[in-house]
Short mmCIF file of C-alpha atoms (C1' of nucleotides) in Angstrom, two decimals:
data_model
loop_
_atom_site.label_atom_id
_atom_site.label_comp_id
_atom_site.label_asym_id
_atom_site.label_seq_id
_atom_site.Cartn_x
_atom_site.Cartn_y
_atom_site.Cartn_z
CA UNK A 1 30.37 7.53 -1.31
CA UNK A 2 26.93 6.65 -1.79
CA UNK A 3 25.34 3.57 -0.64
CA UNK A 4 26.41 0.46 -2.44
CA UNK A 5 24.21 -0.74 -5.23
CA UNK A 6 21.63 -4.31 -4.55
CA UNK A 7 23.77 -5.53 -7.87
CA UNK A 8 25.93 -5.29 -10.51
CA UNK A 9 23.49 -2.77 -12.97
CA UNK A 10 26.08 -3.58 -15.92
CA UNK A 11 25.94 -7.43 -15.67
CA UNK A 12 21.82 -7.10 -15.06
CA UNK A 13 18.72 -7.36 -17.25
CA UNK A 14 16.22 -4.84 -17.01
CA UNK A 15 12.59 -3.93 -18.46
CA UNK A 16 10.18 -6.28 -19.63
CA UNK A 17 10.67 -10.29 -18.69
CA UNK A 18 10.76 -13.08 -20.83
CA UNK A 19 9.14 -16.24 -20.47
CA UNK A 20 12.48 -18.22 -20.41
CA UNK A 21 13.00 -15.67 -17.37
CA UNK A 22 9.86 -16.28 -15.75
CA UNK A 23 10.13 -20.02 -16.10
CA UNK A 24 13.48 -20.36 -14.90
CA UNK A 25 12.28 -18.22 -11.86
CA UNK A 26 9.21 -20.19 -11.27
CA UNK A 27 11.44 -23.71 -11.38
CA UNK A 28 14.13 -22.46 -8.53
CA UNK A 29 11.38 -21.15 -6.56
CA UNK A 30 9.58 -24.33 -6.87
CA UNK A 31 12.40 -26.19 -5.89
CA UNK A 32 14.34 -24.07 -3.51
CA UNK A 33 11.15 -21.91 -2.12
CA UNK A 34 11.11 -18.10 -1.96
CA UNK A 35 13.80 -15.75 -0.38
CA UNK A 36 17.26 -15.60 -0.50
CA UNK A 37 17.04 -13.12 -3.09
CA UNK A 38 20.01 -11.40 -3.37
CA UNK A 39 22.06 -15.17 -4.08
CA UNK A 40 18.79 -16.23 -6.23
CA UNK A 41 19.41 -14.62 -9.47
CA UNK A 42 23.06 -16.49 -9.87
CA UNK A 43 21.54 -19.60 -8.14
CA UNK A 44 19.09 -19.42 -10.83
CA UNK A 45 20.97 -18.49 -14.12
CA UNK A 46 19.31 -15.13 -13.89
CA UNK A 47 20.70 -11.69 -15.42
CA UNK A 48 18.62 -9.90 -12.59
CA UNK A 49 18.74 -8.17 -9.79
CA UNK A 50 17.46 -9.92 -6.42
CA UNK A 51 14.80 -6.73 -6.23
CA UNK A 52 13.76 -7.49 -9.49
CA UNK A 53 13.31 -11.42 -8.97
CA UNK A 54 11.11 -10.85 -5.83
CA UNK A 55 8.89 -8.29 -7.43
CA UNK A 56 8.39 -10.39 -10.80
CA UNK A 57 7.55 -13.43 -8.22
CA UNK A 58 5.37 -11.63 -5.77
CA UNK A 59 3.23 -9.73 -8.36
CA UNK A 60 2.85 -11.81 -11.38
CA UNK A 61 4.42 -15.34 -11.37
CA UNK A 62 3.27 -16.67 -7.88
CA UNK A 63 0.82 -19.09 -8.07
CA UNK A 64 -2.10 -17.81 -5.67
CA UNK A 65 -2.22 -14.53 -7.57
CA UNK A 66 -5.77 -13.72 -8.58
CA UNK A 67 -6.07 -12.75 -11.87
CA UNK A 68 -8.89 -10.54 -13.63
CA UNK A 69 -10.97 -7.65 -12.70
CA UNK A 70 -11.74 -5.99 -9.13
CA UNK A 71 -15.17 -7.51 -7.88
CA UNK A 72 -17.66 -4.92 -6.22
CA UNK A 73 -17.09 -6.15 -2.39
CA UNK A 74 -13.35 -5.97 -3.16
CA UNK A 75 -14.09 -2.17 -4.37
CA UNK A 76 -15.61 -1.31 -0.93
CA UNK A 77 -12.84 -3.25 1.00
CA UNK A 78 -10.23 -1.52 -0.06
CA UNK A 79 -11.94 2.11 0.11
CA UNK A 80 -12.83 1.05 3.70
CA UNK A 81 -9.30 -0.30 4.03
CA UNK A 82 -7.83 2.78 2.53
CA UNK A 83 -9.75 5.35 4.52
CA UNK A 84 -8.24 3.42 8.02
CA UNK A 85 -4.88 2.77 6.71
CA UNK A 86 -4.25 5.44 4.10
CA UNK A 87 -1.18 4.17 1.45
CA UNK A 88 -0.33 1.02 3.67
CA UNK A 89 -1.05 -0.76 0.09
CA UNK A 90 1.08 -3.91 1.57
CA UNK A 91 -1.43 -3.81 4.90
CA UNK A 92 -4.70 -3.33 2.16
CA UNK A 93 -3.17 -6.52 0.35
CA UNK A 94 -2.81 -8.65 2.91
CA UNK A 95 -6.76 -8.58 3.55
CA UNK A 96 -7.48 -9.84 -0.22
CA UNK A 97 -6.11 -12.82 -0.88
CA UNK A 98 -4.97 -13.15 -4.27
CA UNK A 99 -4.24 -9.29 -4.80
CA UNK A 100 -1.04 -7.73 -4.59
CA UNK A 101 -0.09 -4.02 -3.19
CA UNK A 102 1.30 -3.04 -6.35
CA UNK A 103 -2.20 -4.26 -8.03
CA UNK A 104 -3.69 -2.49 -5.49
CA UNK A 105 -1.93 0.21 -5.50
CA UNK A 106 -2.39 0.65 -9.82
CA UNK A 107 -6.18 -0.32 -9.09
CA UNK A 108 -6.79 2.78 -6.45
CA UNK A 109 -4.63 5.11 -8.93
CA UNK A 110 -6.24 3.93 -11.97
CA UNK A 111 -9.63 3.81 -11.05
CA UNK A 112 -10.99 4.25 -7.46
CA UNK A 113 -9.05 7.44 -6.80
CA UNK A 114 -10.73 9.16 -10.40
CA UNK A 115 -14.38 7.92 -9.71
CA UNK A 116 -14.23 9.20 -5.74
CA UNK A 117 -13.04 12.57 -7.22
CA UNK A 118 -15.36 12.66 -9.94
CA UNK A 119 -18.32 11.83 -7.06
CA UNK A 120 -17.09 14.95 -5.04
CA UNK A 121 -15.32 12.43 -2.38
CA UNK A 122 -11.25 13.38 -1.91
CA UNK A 123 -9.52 10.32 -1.92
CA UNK A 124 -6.95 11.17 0.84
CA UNK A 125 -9.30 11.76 3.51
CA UNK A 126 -12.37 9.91 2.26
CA UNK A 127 -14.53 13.50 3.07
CA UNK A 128 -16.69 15.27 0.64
CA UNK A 129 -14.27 17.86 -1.36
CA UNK A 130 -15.06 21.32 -0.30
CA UNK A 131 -13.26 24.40 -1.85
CA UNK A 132 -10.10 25.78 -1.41
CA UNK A 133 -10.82 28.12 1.28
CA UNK A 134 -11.47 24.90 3.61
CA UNK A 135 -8.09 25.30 5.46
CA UNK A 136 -8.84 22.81 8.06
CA UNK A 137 -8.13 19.30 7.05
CA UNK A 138 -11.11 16.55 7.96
CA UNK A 139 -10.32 14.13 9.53
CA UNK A 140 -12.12 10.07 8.88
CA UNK A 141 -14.78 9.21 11.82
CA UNK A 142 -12.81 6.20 11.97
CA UNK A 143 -9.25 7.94 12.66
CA UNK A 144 -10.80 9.88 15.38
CA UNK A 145 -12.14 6.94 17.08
CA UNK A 146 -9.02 5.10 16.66
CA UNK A 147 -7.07 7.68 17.54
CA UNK A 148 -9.53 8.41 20.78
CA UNK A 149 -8.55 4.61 21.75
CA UNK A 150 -5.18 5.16 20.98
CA UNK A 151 -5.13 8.25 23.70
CA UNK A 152 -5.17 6.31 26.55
CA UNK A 153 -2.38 4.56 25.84
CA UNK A 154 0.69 6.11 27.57
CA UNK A 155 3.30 7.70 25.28
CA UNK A 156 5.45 8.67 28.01
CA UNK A 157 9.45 7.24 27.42
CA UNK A 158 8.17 5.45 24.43
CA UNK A 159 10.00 5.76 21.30
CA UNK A 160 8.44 7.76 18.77
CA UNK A 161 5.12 6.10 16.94
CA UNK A 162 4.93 3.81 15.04
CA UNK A 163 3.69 3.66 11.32
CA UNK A 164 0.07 3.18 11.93
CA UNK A 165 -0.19 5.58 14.67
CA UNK A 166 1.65 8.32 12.55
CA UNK A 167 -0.74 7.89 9.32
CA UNK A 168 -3.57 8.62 12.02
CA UNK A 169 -0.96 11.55 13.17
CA UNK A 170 -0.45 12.68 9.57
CA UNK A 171 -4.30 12.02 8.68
CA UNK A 172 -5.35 14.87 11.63
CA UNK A 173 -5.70 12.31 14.58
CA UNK A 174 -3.21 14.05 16.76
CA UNK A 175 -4.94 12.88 19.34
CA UNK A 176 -2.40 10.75 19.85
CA UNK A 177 0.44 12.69 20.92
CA UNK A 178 -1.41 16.16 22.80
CA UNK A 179 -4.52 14.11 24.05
CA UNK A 180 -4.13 13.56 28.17
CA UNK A 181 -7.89 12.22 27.94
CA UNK A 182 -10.09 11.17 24.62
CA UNK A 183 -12.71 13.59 25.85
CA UNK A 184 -10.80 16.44 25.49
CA UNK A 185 -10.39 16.13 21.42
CA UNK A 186 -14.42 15.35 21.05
CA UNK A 187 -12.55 11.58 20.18
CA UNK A 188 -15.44 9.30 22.20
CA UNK A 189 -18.98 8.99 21.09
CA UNK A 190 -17.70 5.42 20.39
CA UNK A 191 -20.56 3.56 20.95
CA UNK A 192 -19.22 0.58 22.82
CA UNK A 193 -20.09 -0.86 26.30
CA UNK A 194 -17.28 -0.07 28.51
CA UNK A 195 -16.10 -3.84 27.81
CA UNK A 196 -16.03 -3.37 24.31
CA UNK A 197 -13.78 -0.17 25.35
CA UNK A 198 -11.20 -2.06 27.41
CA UNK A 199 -11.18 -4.62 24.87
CA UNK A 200 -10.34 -1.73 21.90
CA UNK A 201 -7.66 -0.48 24.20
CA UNK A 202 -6.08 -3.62 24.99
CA UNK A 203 -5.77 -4.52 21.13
CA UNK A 204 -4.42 -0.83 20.43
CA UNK A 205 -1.68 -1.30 23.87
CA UNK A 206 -0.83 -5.00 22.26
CA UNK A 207 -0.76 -3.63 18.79
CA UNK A 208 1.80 -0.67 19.78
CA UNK A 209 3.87 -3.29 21.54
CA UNK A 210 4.28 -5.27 18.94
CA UNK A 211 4.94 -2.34 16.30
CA UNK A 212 7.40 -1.28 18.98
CA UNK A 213 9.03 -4.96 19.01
CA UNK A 214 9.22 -5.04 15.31
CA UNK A 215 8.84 -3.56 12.17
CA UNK A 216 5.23 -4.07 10.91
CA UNK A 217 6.39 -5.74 7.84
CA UNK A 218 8.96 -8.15 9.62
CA UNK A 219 8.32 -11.58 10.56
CA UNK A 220 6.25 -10.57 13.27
CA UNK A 221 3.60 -8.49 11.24
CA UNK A 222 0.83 -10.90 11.01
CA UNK A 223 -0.03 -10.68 15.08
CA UNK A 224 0.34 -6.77 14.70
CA UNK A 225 -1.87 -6.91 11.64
CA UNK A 226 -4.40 -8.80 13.09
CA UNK A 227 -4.58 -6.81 15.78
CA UNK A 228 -4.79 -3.79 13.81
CA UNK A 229 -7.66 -4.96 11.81
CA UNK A 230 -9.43 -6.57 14.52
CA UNK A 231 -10.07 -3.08 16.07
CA UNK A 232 -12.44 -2.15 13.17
CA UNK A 233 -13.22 -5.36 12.03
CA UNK A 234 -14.55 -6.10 15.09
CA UNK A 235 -17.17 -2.68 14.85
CA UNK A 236 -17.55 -3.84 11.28
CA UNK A 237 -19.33 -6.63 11.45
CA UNK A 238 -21.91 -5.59 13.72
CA UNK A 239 -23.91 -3.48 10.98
CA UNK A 240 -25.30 -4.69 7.56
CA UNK A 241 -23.45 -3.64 4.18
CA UNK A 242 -24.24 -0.28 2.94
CA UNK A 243 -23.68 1.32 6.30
CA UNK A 244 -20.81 4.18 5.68
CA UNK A 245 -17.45 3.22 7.61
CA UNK A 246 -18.20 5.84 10.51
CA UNK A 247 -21.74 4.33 11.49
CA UNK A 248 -20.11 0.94 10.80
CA UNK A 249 -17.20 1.59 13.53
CA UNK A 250 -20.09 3.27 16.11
CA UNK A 251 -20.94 6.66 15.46
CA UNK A 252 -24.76 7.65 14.87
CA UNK A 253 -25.87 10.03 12.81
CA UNK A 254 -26.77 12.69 15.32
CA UNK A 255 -22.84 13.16 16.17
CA UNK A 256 -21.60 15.65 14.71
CA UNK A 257 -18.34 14.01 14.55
CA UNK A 258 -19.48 12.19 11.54
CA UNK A 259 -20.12 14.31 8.65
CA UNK A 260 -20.27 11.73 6.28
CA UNK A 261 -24.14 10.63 7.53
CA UNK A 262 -25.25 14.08 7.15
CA UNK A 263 -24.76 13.44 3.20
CA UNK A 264 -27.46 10.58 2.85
CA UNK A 265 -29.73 10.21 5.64
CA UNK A 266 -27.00 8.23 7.41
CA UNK A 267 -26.27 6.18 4.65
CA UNK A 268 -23.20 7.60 2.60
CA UNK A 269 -22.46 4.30 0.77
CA UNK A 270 -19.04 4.51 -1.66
CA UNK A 271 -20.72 2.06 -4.07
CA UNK A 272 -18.15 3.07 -7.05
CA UNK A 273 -19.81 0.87 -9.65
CA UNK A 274 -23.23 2.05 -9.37
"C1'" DA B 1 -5.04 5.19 -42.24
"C1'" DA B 2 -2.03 7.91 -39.46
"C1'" DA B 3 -0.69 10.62 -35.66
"C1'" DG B 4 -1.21 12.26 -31.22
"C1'" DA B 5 -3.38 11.75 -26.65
"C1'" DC B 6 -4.71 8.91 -23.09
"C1'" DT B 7 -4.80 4.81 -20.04
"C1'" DG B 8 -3.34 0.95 -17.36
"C1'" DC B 9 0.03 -1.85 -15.64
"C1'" DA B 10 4.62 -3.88 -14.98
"C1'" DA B 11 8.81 -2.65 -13.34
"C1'" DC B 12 12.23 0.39 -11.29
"C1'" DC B 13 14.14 3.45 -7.69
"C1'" DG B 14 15.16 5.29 -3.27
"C1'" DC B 15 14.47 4.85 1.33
"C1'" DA B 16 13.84 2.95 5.90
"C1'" DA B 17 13.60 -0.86 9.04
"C1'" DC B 18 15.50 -4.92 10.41
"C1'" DC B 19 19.26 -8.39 10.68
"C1'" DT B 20 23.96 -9.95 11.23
"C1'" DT B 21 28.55 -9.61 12.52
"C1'" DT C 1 27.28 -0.11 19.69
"C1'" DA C 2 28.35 0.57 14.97
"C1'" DA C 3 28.58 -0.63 10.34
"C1'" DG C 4 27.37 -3.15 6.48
"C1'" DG C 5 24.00 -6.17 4.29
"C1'" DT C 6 19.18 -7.61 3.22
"C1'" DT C 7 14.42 -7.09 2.61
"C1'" DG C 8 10.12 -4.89 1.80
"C1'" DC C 9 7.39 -0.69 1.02
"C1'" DG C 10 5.52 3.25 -1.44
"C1'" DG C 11 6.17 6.56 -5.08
"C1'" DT C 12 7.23 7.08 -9.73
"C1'" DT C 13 8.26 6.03 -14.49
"C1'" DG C 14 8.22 3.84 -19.06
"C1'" DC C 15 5.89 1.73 -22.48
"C1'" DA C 16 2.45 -1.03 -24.92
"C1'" DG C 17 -2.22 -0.97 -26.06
"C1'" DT C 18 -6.38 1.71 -26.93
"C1'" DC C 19 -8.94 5.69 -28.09
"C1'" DT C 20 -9.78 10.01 -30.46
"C1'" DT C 21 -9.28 13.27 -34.01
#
DNA sequence: AAAGACTGCAACCGCAACCTT
DNA sequence: TAAGGTTGCGGTTGCAGTCTT
């Protein structure tokens, strides 16, 4: 027996929604607020299924949706975004208000991912494409760092990572599970005073706790977020715009952990509208 | 003008994590 | 602790609109 289905498929609408649809959503959620999905659609007079009901009200009906084209600062926000996070589209969202993951998600599919590719830049790990014969996978400035902070943390009888700390696994920061010290995986050339250190590494321990607590995406994500983007945020705003990500979060051109600066006289901006 | 190709986006599906009993 | 239910995420698909020939 397979799992059971989220609804009755024979008694449900599918495809395309009406506006009769929408509206009738839009009323119950305006008088009964969001959740409760899988009761909603009855509650509601809806022919849909609960999945279907949040998605139409998350991505198109609810009211602090932005609307309308990609501005240039939210181009480089979500390349910067994407290059730390990879496919966390839901993580990507939540740092532009008004945009959902699955408009994000369309947007970097559609359009960012085709004009990186087209510059020579491969969208999965933000590097210059080489050819073929390149075996070894590169690996962001920024995941190394991360991942350098994330070594010190002890592993040892913890459950196995987390989300965030296995897209840095998956992304080539394996740091994280074989490192004993940073040092060893050329991870450091960080940049920070030692404070600025302790204080990375105390976010990272918190943030693992509370990934460990939790799901990410639970109740309790918004701490964990923060956390997580107050790591490079933190770096980020220390440099002015047009700074590439890796001299952003610390690194100087002369390290030869970040190849990106070697491009453009330390200035490898992904300016995709230009 | 018509047909085929291409593009962009809304919506669906399957899965995994979390919650409840 | 286990099992069933719920929710949210990311990948994928379908289709309407646009472009090209």
């Amino acid at each position: 027996m397979g799992r059971t289905p989220c609804c009755e498929k024979e008694h449900t609408n599918k495809g395309a929604w009406t506006k009769e649809e929408d509206q009738r959503l839009t009323d119950y959620i305006g008088r009964y607020g969001e959740g409760y999905w899988r009761s909603l659609p009855k509650a509601a007079g809806l022919l849909r299924c609960g999945k279907s009901c949040r998605l139409r009200w998350v991505n198109y009906l609810r009211p602090d949706l932005k609307r309308g084209d990609f501005t240039k600062e939210e181009n480089e926000l979500i390349i910067n975004l994407h290059s730390l996070l990879g496919n966390k589209w839901s993580l990507i969202a939540s740092r532009l208000p008004g945009r959902t993951d699955n408009e994000i998600k369309n947007y970097w599919n559609t359009h960012i991912k085709r004009k990186l590719i087209s510059r020579g830049i491969d969208p999965h790990t933000h590097q210059p494409l080489k050819s073929s014969s390149a075996a070894v996978p590169a690996v962001p400035a920024v995941h190394r760092e991360l991942a350098a902070s994330a070594a010190h943390v002890n592993f040892q009888s913890s459950p196995p990572p987390p989300p965030e700390m296995a897209l840095m696994s998956k992304t080539g920061c394996n740091a994280i599970a074989k490192c004993d010290s940073a040092e060893e995986n050329n991870c450091t050339s960080s940049g920070m005073t030692s404070d600025e250190e302790n204080q990375m590494e105390l976010n990272l321990e918190l943030t693992i706790g509370l990934l460990h607590s939790r799901r990410y995406n639970s109740p309790s994500k918004k701490p964990a977020q923060a956390l997580i983007f107050n790591v490079a945020e933190s770096k980020l705003q220390q440099v002015p715009p047009g700074v590439c990500l890796c001299c952003q979060l610390g690194f100087q051109k002369s390290d030869d952990t970040c190849r990106n600066c070697q491009n453009k006289d330390g200035f490898f901006r992904l300016d995709i509208d230009s």
